């Protein structure tokens, strides 16, 4: 009997198949182990909520109130036009400044203004970011408001006509802003009866803030200065013509109701205190972005500041000035939009003031420094304690190296008011 040996080539093929099978098995084990480690060390740690390290919004110290020296100071920041930080170049600066100028100049200017003025509230009046230059709206918002957040000072914002041109719509922007550290901004106003957001009002960023009296005064728990914030929109088409948007009737109706509710309302906690004479109503200030048509139409009285740019406003006159006049509490309103205007003027007894262009990525005039506006409300002094608001004044500062203070003026004085 003869036994035939297996061909040698067949044996080699079997060994090669075994080696391939072992390599495949090892590769599969390596792949599974790698995926497991990736999931355990990287992916799961990001997707899983770490309840030990949840970061809640840092809340501002509220309520807003006058200082013990009887003042309440607001820093208005108009038209920052922030893009992407260091890589976003400045516009309309001197040739000698251009190579070293970016969004960071805007950031540095804001830090300097906060340091020198030490405001009680910072108000951003729109075009906070320049949407077409901001690759990621959220990242730009973090950068543009960083100095305010670092300071721990309460801050509020409204939107301009450029904010929504990046990666968020207007509602998303205001919601995001309202959730940022130390922000007192709101997407919708609150219904005082239902304690629910009023979502049936046009726009996003209509709200009010109340400022209480000085500590130790009989008005320390009462709202004695009201701050109204309005969304003036972005763009609109009217009869086939492209124009800027406008403040709508639903917003004005809400404002009238709010003002009526506040008029004459205050609470005295110490009934033993003799109440001094009170004004007819406590004053209010309003903040929004786009100028109203009455500024273009005039007549404007008592102009203080520079009027060097045509007023860019809506073709539609929705009656904002008429509403303010009928309410009787709004003493001044503050706007932005036209960067090369920084003046205040009087319209039928109500003052308006431009903030002046603040941001370096916004258009301006080379050699004309960027600027900011400050508003200060001052209380009257009684025999023993601070009383209600007596005076509202304003001034501006330049980013000229020494933060020159100029154009100081009184906007309203209770003793000379109509």
Tab-separated table of C-alpha atoms in Angstrom:
chain	number	residue	atom	x	y	z
A	1	UNK	CA	0.000	0.000	0.000
A	2	UNK	CA	1.287	3.397	-0.900
A	3	UNK	CA	0.327	6.698	0.831
A	4	UNK	CA	0.432	9.722	-1.468
A	5	UNK	CA	2.000	12.821	0.198
A	6	UNK	CA	0.165	16.149	-0.016
A	7	UNK	CA	1.683	18.477	-2.546
A	8	UNK	CA	4.085	20.954	-0.964
A	9	UNK	CA	2.349	23.927	-2.664
A	10	UNK	CA	-0.940	23.006	-1.048
A	11	UNK	CA	0.657	23.107	2.413
A	12	UNK	CA	2.074	26.592	1.791
A	13	UNK	CA	-1.334	27.854	0.699
A	14	UNK	CA	-2.889	26.542	3.908
A	15	UNK	CA	-0.262	28.292	6.030
A	16	UNK	CA	-0.728	31.563	4.123
A	17	UNK	CA	-4.498	31.367	4.652
A	18	UNK	CA	-3.939	30.808	8.365
A	19	UNK	CA	-1.609	33.806	8.570
A	20	UNK	CA	-4.132	36.013	6.734
A	21	UNK	CA	-6.879	34.837	9.058
A	22	UNK	CA	-4.750	35.626	12.139
A	23	UNK	CA	-3.836	39.087	10.786
A	24	UNK	CA	-7.494	39.841	10.052
A	25	UNK	CA	-8.441	38.727	13.549
A	26	UNK	CA	-5.741	40.882	15.127
A	27	UNK	CA	-6.798	43.886	12.982
A	28	UNK	CA	-10.416	43.372	14.028
A	29	UNK	CA	-9.419	43.189	17.710
A	30	UNK	CA	-7.283	46.328	17.313
A	31	UNK	CA	-10.140	48.207	15.607
A	32	UNK	CA	-12.666	47.237	18.283
A	33	UNK	CA	-10.236	48.181	21.061
A	34	UNK	CA	-9.504	51.545	19.393
A	35	UNK	CA	-13.193	52.347	18.981
A	36	UNK	CA	-13.847	51.377	22.584
A	37	UNK	CA	-11.066	53.663	23.846
A	38	UNK	CA	-12.220	56.507	21.578
A	39	UNK	CA	-15.768	56.175	22.869
A	40	UNK	CA	-14.704	55.870	26.498
A	41	UNK	CA	-12.086	58.606	26.621
A	42	UNK	CA	-13.348	61.159	24.086
A	43	UNK	CA	-16.873	60.793	22.749
A	44	UNK	CA	-18.741	59.668	25.874
A	45	UNK	CA	-17.077	62.290	28.038
A	46	UNK	CA	-18.439	64.982	25.713
A	47	UNK	CA	-21.892	63.538	25.228
A	48	UNK	CA	-22.513	62.623	28.851
A	49	UNK	CA	-23.738	65.349	31.192
A	50	UNK	CA	-21.326	65.884	34.043
A	51	UNK	CA	-23.649	66.919	36.829
A	52	UNK	CA	-20.688	67.792	39.017
A	53	UNK	CA	-19.445	70.505	36.633
A	54	UNK	CA	-22.577	72.093	35.150
A	55	UNK	CA	-21.888	75.769	34.485
A	56	UNK	CA	-24.922	77.926	35.209
A	57	UNK	CA	-25.314	81.481	33.996
A	58	UNK	CA	-23.603	83.939	36.310
A	59	UNK	CA	-26.366	86.213	37.507
A	60	UNK	CA	-25.879	89.966	37.869
A	61	UNK	CA	-26.405	91.658	41.195
A	62	UNK	CA	-30.049	92.703	41.060
A	63	UNK	CA	-32.170	94.703	41.370
A	64	UNK	CA	-30.587	97.593	39.547
A	65	UNK	CA	-30.452	100.560	41.891
A	66	UNK	CA	-28.947	103.987	42.355
A	67	UNK	CA	-25.658	104.191	44.200
A	68	UNK	CA	-25.322	105.556	47.686
A	69	UNK	CA	-24.016	108.804	46.114
A	70	UNK	CA	-27.359	109.253	44.329
A	71	UNK	CA	-26.222	108.408	40.785
A	72	UNK	CA	-26.924	105.699	38.235
A	73	UNK	CA	-24.581	105.560	35.252
A	74	UNK	CA	-25.146	103.864	31.876
A	75	UNK	CA	-22.486	103.256	29.243
A	76	UNK	CA	-23.987	103.183	25.743
A	77	UNK	CA	-22.032	101.152	23.181
A	78	UNK	CA	-23.314	101.647	19.641
A	79	UNK	CA	-22.368	99.719	16.506
A	80	UNK	CA	-19.445	97.542	17.538
A	81	UNK	CA	-19.650	95.670	14.191
A	82	UNK	CA	-17.528	92.837	15.543
A	83	UNK	CA	-16.285	90.207	13.113
A	84	UNK	CA	-13.796	87.449	13.902
A	85	UNK	CA	-11.450	89.174	16.319
A	86	UNK	CA	-7.771	89.500	15.486
A	87	UNK	CA	-8.178	88.553	11.820
A	88	UNK	CA	-10.888	91.168	11.141
A	89	UNK	CA	-9.343	94.392	9.903
A	90	UNK	CA	-10.419	97.917	10.790
A	91	UNK	CA	-12.269	100.196	8.410
A	92	UNK	CA	-11.759	103.896	7.837
A	93	UNK	CA	-8.672	104.420	9.959
A	94	UNK	CA	-5.483	106.293	9.135
A	95	UNK	CA	-2.996	104.491	6.896
A	96	UNK	CA	-0.481	104.505	9.732
A	97	UNK	CA	-2.971	102.625	11.942
A	98	UNK	CA	-4.298	100.047	9.495
A	99	UNK	CA	-1.624	97.332	9.733
A	100	UNK	CA	-2.020	97.042	13.503
A	101	UNK	CA	-5.772	97.559	13.777
A	102	UNK	CA	-8.402	94.832	14.216
A	103	UNK	CA	-11.501	93.944	16.231
A	104	UNK	CA	-9.188	93.794	19.234
A	105	UNK	CA	-9.026	97.608	19.151
A	106	UNK	CA	-12.778	97.612	19.749
A	107	UNK	CA	-12.369	95.194	22.648
A	108	UNK	CA	-9.585	97.292	24.157
A	109	UNK	CA	-11.661	100.482	23.843
A	110	UNK	CA	-14.580	98.855	25.677
A	111	UNK	CA	-12.322	97.685	28.496
A	112	UNK	CA	-10.923	101.207	28.869
A	113	UNK	CA	-14.393	102.750	28.957
A	114	UNK	CA	-15.574	100.316	31.615
A	115	UNK	CA	-12.462	101.006	33.680
A	116	UNK	CA	-12.677	104.808	33.563
A	117	UNK	CA	-16.459	105.212	33.886
A	118	UNK	CA	-17.336	102.239	36.117
A	119	UNK	CA	-20.951	102.165	34.897
A	120	UNK	CA	-23.847	100.554	36.725
A	121	UNK	CA	-25.237	99.201	33.444
A	122	UNK	CA	-23.767	98.708	29.971
A	123	UNK	CA	-26.195	99.016	27.053
A	124	UNK	CA	-25.354	97.755	23.561
A	125	UNK	CA	-27.652	99.448	21.033
A	126	UNK	CA	-27.371	97.093	18.079
A	127	UNK	CA	-25.086	95.953	15.251
A	128	UNK	CA	-23.083	94.286	17.960
A	129	UNK	CA	-21.655	91.891	15.401
A	130	UNK	CA	-21.284	92.511	11.681
A	131	UNK	CA	-22.997	89.387	10.403
A	132	UNK	CA	-21.308	89.157	7.011
A	133	UNK	CA	-17.876	89.231	8.688
A	134	UNK	CA	-18.712	86.928	11.602
A	135	UNK	CA	-18.068	83.294	10.620
A	136	UNK	CA	-19.787	81.958	13.742
A	137	UNK	CA	-22.315	84.227	15.458
A	138	UNK	CA	-21.982	82.548	18.856
A	139	UNK	CA	-18.193	82.836	18.889
A	140	UNK	CA	-18.374	86.503	17.877
A	141	UNK	CA	-20.958	87.222	20.566
A	142	UNK	CA	-18.723	85.687	23.216
A	143	UNK	CA	-15.875	87.918	22.072
A	144	UNK	CA	-17.837	91.129	21.617
A	145	UNK	CA	-19.416	90.992	25.092
A	146	UNK	CA	-16.327	89.574	26.835
A	147	UNK	CA	-15.235	92.864	28.493
A	148	UNK	CA	-18.725	93.391	29.932
A	149	UNK	CA	-18.866	89.818	31.211
A	150	UNK	CA	-15.359	90.045	32.709
A	151	UNK	CA	-16.380	93.190	34.593
A	152	UNK	CA	-19.372	91.490	36.255
A	153	UNK	CA	-21.456	94.605	35.531
A	154	UNK	CA	-25.070	94.014	34.401
A	155	UNK	CA	-25.449	94.572	30.661
A	156	UNK	CA	-28.306	94.743	28.196
A	157	UNK	CA	-28.478	94.587	24.427
A	158	UNK	CA	-30.820	95.146	21.509
A	159	UNK	CA	-30.272	94.084	17.914
A	160	UNK	CA	-29.397	96.217	14.917
A	161	UNK	CA	-29.890	95.520	11.234
A	162	UNK	CA	-26.665	93.513	10.753
A	163	UNK	CA	-26.594	91.111	13.726
A	164	UNK	CA	-28.677	88.382	12.061
A	165	UNK	CA	-26.572	88.188	8.893
A	166	UNK	CA	-24.305	85.467	10.309
A	167	UNK	CA	-25.377	82.016	11.566
A	168	UNK	CA	-28.294	82.897	13.871
A	169	UNK	CA	-31.671	84.502	13.248
A	170	UNK	CA	-32.909	87.363	15.431
A	171	UNK	CA	-34.821	85.216	17.907
A	172	UNK	CA	-31.848	82.882	18.333
A	173	UNK	CA	-29.529	85.845	18.850
A	174	UNK	CA	-31.631	87.427	21.584
A	175	UNK	CA	-32.195	84.083	23.290
A	176	UNK	CA	-28.451	83.416	23.267
A	177	UNK	CA	-27.658	86.931	24.540
A	178	UNK	CA	-30.197	86.613	27.349
A	179	UNK	CA	-28.453	83.453	28.591
A	180	UNK	CA	-24.963	84.947	28.703
A	181	UNK	CA	-23.256	85.751	32.011
A	182	UNK	CA	-24.459	88.950	33.727
A	183	UNK	CA	-26.864	89.743	30.896
A	184	UNK	CA	-30.206	91.321	31.842
A	185	UNK	CA	-31.448	91.173	28.245
A	186	UNK	CA	-34.728	89.476	27.403
A	187	UNK	CA	-36.083	87.952	24.201
A	188	UNK	CA	-39.694	88.796	25.046
A	189	UNK	CA	-41.284	91.083	27.630
A	190	UNK	CA	-43.022	89.488	30.571
A	191	UNK	CA	-46.777	89.645	31.031
A	192	UNK	CA	-47.150	91.130	34.551
A	193	UNK	CA	-50.440	89.332	35.148
A	194	UNK	CA	-49.636	85.868	33.780
A	195	UNK	CA	-45.888	86.018	34.457
A	196	UNK	CA	-45.280	84.547	31.028
A	197	UNK	CA	-43.331	85.823	28.005
A	198	UNK	CA	-45.446	87.943	25.660
A	199	UNK	CA	-44.648	86.286	22.336
A	200	UNK	CA	-47.348	88.118	20.358
A	201	UNK	CA	-45.313	91.354	20.116
A	202	UNK	CA	-43.327	92.109	16.967
A	203	UNK	CA	-39.573	91.697	17.175
A	204	UNK	CA	-37.137	90.141	19.596
A	205	UNK	CA	-35.592	92.148	22.412
A	206	UNK	CA	-38.515	94.242	23.642
A	207	UNK	CA	-38.261	94.513	27.420
A	208	UNK	CA	-37.927	96.934	30.310
A	209	UNK	CA	-35.618	97.262	33.274
A	210	UNK	CA	-36.467	99.014	36.511
A	211	UNK	CA	-33.958	100.977	38.562
A	212	UNK	CA	-34.706	101.364	42.267
A	213	UNK	CA	-33.866	104.187	44.634
A	214	UNK	CA	-30.664	104.569	46.611
A	215	UNK	CA	-30.008	102.325	49.628
A	216	UNK	CA	-31.517	103.710	52.812
A	217	UNK	CA	-33.882	106.093	51.025
A	218	UNK	CA	-37.655	105.844	51.306
A	219	UNK	CA	-37.696	104.836	47.611
A	220	UNK	CA	-35.082	102.095	47.956
A	221	UNK	CA	-37.649	99.418	47.068
A	222	UNK	CA	-39.449	101.425	44.391
A	223	UNK	CA	-38.799	101.723	40.671
A	224	UNK	CA	-37.887	105.363	40.084
A	225	UNK	CA	-36.250	105.115	36.651
A	226	UNK	CA	-37.528	102.871	33.871
A	227	UNK	CA	-35.458	101.727	30.921
A	228	UNK	CA	-37.310	100.644	27.783
A	229	UNK	CA	-35.631	98.473	25.127
A	230	UNK	CA	-37.135	98.067	21.660
A	231	UNK	CA	-36.350	96.013	18.570
A	232	UNK	CA	-36.306	98.374	15.583
A	233	UNK	CA	-35.819	95.476	13.146
A	234	UNK	CA	-33.569	95.190	10.134
A	235	UNK	CA	-34.827	95.575	6.555
A	236	UNK	CA	-38.253	95.704	4.923
A	237	UNK	CA	-39.915	96.197	1.542
A	238	UNK	CA	-42.591	98.917	1.324
A	239	UNK	CA	-44.482	99.319	-1.961
A	240	UNK	CA	-41.635	97.613	-3.767
A	241	UNK	CA	-39.017	99.881	-2.210
A	242	UNK	CA	-36.317	98.501	0.074
A	243	UNK	CA	-36.113	100.396	3.345
A	244	UNK	CA	-35.249	99.917	6.994
A	245	UNK	CA	-37.695	98.305	9.356
A	246	UNK	CA	-39.596	100.188	12.032
A	247	UNK	CA	-41.033	99.812	15.531
A	248	UNK	CA	-44.487	98.287	15.126
A	249	UNK	CA	-47.813	99.143	16.720
A	250	UNK	CA	-47.805	95.971	18.850
A	251	UNK	CA	-44.571	97.186	20.441
A	252	UNK	CA	-45.921	100.685	21.021
A	253	UNK	CA	-49.157	99.317	22.483
A	254	UNK	CA	-47.137	97.214	24.936
A	255	UNK	CA	-45.028	100.263	25.788
A	256	UNK	CA	-48.044	102.460	26.453
A	257	UNK	CA	-49.553	99.859	28.764
A	258	UNK	CA	-46.262	99.404	30.589
A	259	UNK	CA	-45.811	103.134	31.073
A	260	UNK	CA	-49.370	103.548	32.357
A	261	UNK	CA	-48.822	100.769	34.870
A	262	UNK	CA	-45.663	102.411	36.186
A	263	UNK	CA	-47.023	105.947	36.459
A	264	UNK	CA	-47.512	106.902	40.047
A	265	UNK	CA	-46.579	103.446	41.328
A	266	UNK	CA	-44.120	103.228	44.169
A	267	UNK	CA	-44.016	101.403	47.453
A	268	UNK	CA	-43.106	102.889	50.816
A	269	UNK	CA	-41.887	100.257	53.256
A	270	UNK	CA	-41.518	102.556	56.266
A	271	UNK	CA	-44.918	104.133	56.924
A	272	UNK	CA	-43.439	106.351	59.644
A	273	UNK	CA	-41.427	108.329	57.097
A	274	UNK	CA	-42.873	111.661	56.078
A	275	UNK	CA	-43.252	111.509	52.296
A	276	UNK	CA	-41.730	114.486	50.480
A	277	UNK	CA	-43.474	115.911	47.399
A	278	UNK	CA	-43.187	113.507	44.449
A	279	UNK	CA	-43.020	114.310	40.737
A	280	UNK	CA	-46.057	113.503	38.629
A	281	UNK	CA	-44.280	110.388	37.376
A	282	UNK	CA	-40.843	108.879	37.412
A	283	UNK	CA	-38.777	109.392	34.234
A	284	UNK	CA	-37.886	106.780	31.655
A	285	UNK	CA	-35.240	106.341	28.954
A	286	UNK	CA	-35.536	104.275	25.750
A	287	UNK	CA	-32.901	102.409	23.732
A	288	UNK	CA	-33.100	101.052	20.181
A	289	UNK	CA	-30.992	100.954	17.026
A	290	UNK	CA	-32.545	102.586	13.947
A	291	UNK	CA	-33.443	106.317	14.092
A	292	UNK	CA	-37.077	107.354	13.704
A	293	UNK	CA	-38.222	109.394	10.649
A	294	UNK	CA	-38.884	112.513	12.755
A	295	UNK	CA	-35.123	112.942	13.170
A	296	UNK	CA	-34.779	113.213	9.398
A	297	UNK	CA	-37.830	115.435	9.077
A	298	UNK	CA	-37.135	117.791	11.986
A	299	UNK	CA	-37.225	120.454	13.126
A	300	UNK	CA	-34.527	119.572	15.649
A	301	UNK	CA	-33.726	122.047	18.393
A	302	UNK	CA	-30.652	122.529	20.566
A	303	UNK	CA	-28.269	120.207	18.700
A	304	UNK	CA	-25.173	119.304	20.682
A	305	UNK	CA	-22.531	117.263	18.856
A	306	UNK	CA	-21.650	116.385	15.276
A	307	UNK	CA	-24.258	115.987	12.544
A	308	UNK	CA	-22.251	114.750	9.557
A	309	UNK	CA	-24.306	111.922	8.070
A	310	UNK	CA	-27.718	111.713	6.427
A	311	UNK	CA	-30.244	110.065	8.744
A	312	UNK	CA	-30.860	106.476	7.595
A	313	UNK	CA	-34.321	105.478	8.785
A	314	UNK	CA	-37.487	103.743	7.615
A	315	UNK	CA	-39.860	105.205	5.056
A	316	UNK	CA	-42.639	104.312	7.497
A	317	UNK	CA	-43.475	106.653	10.369
A	318	UNK	CA	-45.148	104.393	12.913
A	319	UNK	CA	-45.696	107.102	15.520
A	320	UNK	CA	-42.874	106.398	17.964
A	321	UNK	CA	-42.350	110.056	18.850
A	322	UNK	CA	-46.096	110.617	19.212
A	323	UNK	CA	-46.235	107.622	21.558
A	324	UNK	CA	-43.356	108.928	23.678
A	325	UNK	CA	-45.015	112.336	23.939
A	326	UNK	CA	-48.345	110.803	24.992
A	327	UNK	CA	-46.668	108.598	27.605
A	328	UNK	CA	-44.982	111.646	29.180
A	329	UNK	CA	-42.363	109.617	31.060
A	330	UNK	CA	-39.745	109.153	28.306
A	331	UNK	CA	-37.286	112.040	28.650
A	332	UNK	CA	-34.723	110.821	26.110
A	333	UNK	CA	-34.053	107.946	23.740
A	334	UNK	CA	-30.705	106.633	22.550
A	335	UNK	CA	-29.914	105.200	19.127
A	336	UNK	CA	-27.079	104.088	16.860
A	337	UNK	CA	-26.989	103.056	13.185
A	338	UNK	CA	-25.539	106.291	11.723
A	339	UNK	CA	-21.925	105.946	12.866
A	340	UNK	CA	-20.801	109.433	11.890
A	341	UNK	CA	-23.499	111.178	13.901
A	342	UNK	CA	-22.903	111.629	17.628
A	343	UNK	CA	-25.261	114.493	18.384
A	344	UNK	CA	-28.194	115.014	20.728
A	345	UNK	CA	-31.219	117.016	19.687
A	346	UNK	CA	-34.664	117.895	20.960
A	347	UNK	CA	-37.866	116.842	19.181
A	348	UNK	CA	-41.019	118.387	20.623
A	349	UNK	CA	-39.638	118.308	24.150
A	350	UNK	CA	-38.042	114.857	24.000
A	351	UNK	CA	-34.307	114.434	23.581
A	352	UNK	CA	-32.640	111.879	21.354
A	353	UNK	CA	-28.928	111.055	21.276
A	354	UNK	CA	-26.737	109.092	18.909
A	355	UNK	CA	-24.122	106.886	20.495
A	356	UNK	CA	-21.552	107.543	17.768
A	357	UNK	CA	-19.630	104.750	16.066
A	358	UNK	CA	-17.815	102.587	18.626
A	359	UNK	CA	-16.454	99.631	16.648
A	360	UNK	CA	-13.368	99.666	14.448
A	361	UNK	CA	-14.790	97.266	11.862
A	362	UNK	CA	-17.754	99.573	11.309
A	363	UNK	CA	-17.513	102.397	8.796
A	364	UNK	CA	-16.364	105.778	10.050
A	365	UNK	CA	-14.076	108.640	9.093
A	366	UNK	CA	-10.301	108.222	9.141
A	367	UNK	CA	-8.846	110.531	11.781
A	368	UNK	CA	-12.216	110.875	13.554
A	369	UNK	CA	-11.794	108.773	16.726
A	370	UNK	CA	-14.297	106.102	17.697
A	371	UNK	CA	-16.490	107.190	20.599
A	372	UNK	CA	-18.909	106.146	23.322
A	373	UNK	CA	-21.731	107.833	25.204
A	374	UNK	CA	-22.380	107.903	28.930
A	375	UNK	CA	-25.752	108.698	30.528
A	376	UNK	CA	-26.052	109.544	34.203
A	377	UNK	CA	-29.249	109.931	36.211
A	378	UNK	CA	-28.956	111.866	39.483
A	379	UNK	CA	-31.249	111.923	42.504
A	380	UNK	CA	-32.440	114.977	44.340
A	381	UNK	CA	-31.216	115.377	47.910
A	382	UNK	CA	-33.724	115.674	50.730
A	383	UNK	CA	-33.030	116.762	54.285
A	384	UNK	CA	-32.172	113.269	55.416
A	385	UNK	CA	-32.067	110.981	52.361
A	386	UNK	CA	-32.027	110.758	48.608
A	387	UNK	CA	-35.295	111.449	46.833
A	388	UNK	CA	-36.468	110.726	43.265
A	389	UNK	CA	-34.630	111.441	39.997
A	390	UNK	CA	-33.815	115.125	39.662
A	391	UNK	CA	-31.537	115.313	36.628
A	392	UNK	CA	-30.347	113.312	33.619
A	393	UNK	CA	-27.110	114.289	31.937
A	394	UNK	CA	-24.887	112.832	29.221
A	395	UNK	CA	-21.385	113.119	27.776
A	396	UNK	CA	-19.099	111.301	25.352
A	397	UNK	CA	-15.539	110.006	25.344
A	398	UNK	CA	-13.116	109.507	22.467
A	399	UNK	CA	-10.739	106.619	21.910
A	400	UNK	CA	-7.901	109.087	21.381
A	401	UNK	CA	-5.383	107.741	23.864
A	402	UNK	CA	-6.598	109.823	26.809
A	403	UNK	CA	-10.353	109.119	26.529
A	404	UNK	CA	-11.197	112.795	26.141
A	405	UNK	CA	-14.520	113.704	27.745
A	406	UNK	CA	-16.611	116.223	25.805
A	407	UNK	CA	-20.077	117.576	24.990
A	408	UNK	CA	-21.428	117.243	28.513
A	409	UNK	CA	-25.024	118.411	28.733
A	410	UNK	CA	-28.174	118.143	30.836
A	411	UNK	CA	-31.007	116.365	29.036
A	412	UNK	CA	-33.656	116.712	31.705
A	413	UNK	CA	-34.040	118.542	34.976
A	414	UNK	CA	-37.147	118.154	37.125
A	415	UNK	CA	-37.082	121.842	38.031
A	416	UNK	CA	-37.177	122.977	34.410
A	417	UNK	CA	-39.215	120.171	32.846
A	418	UNK	CA	-42.448	120.920	31.095
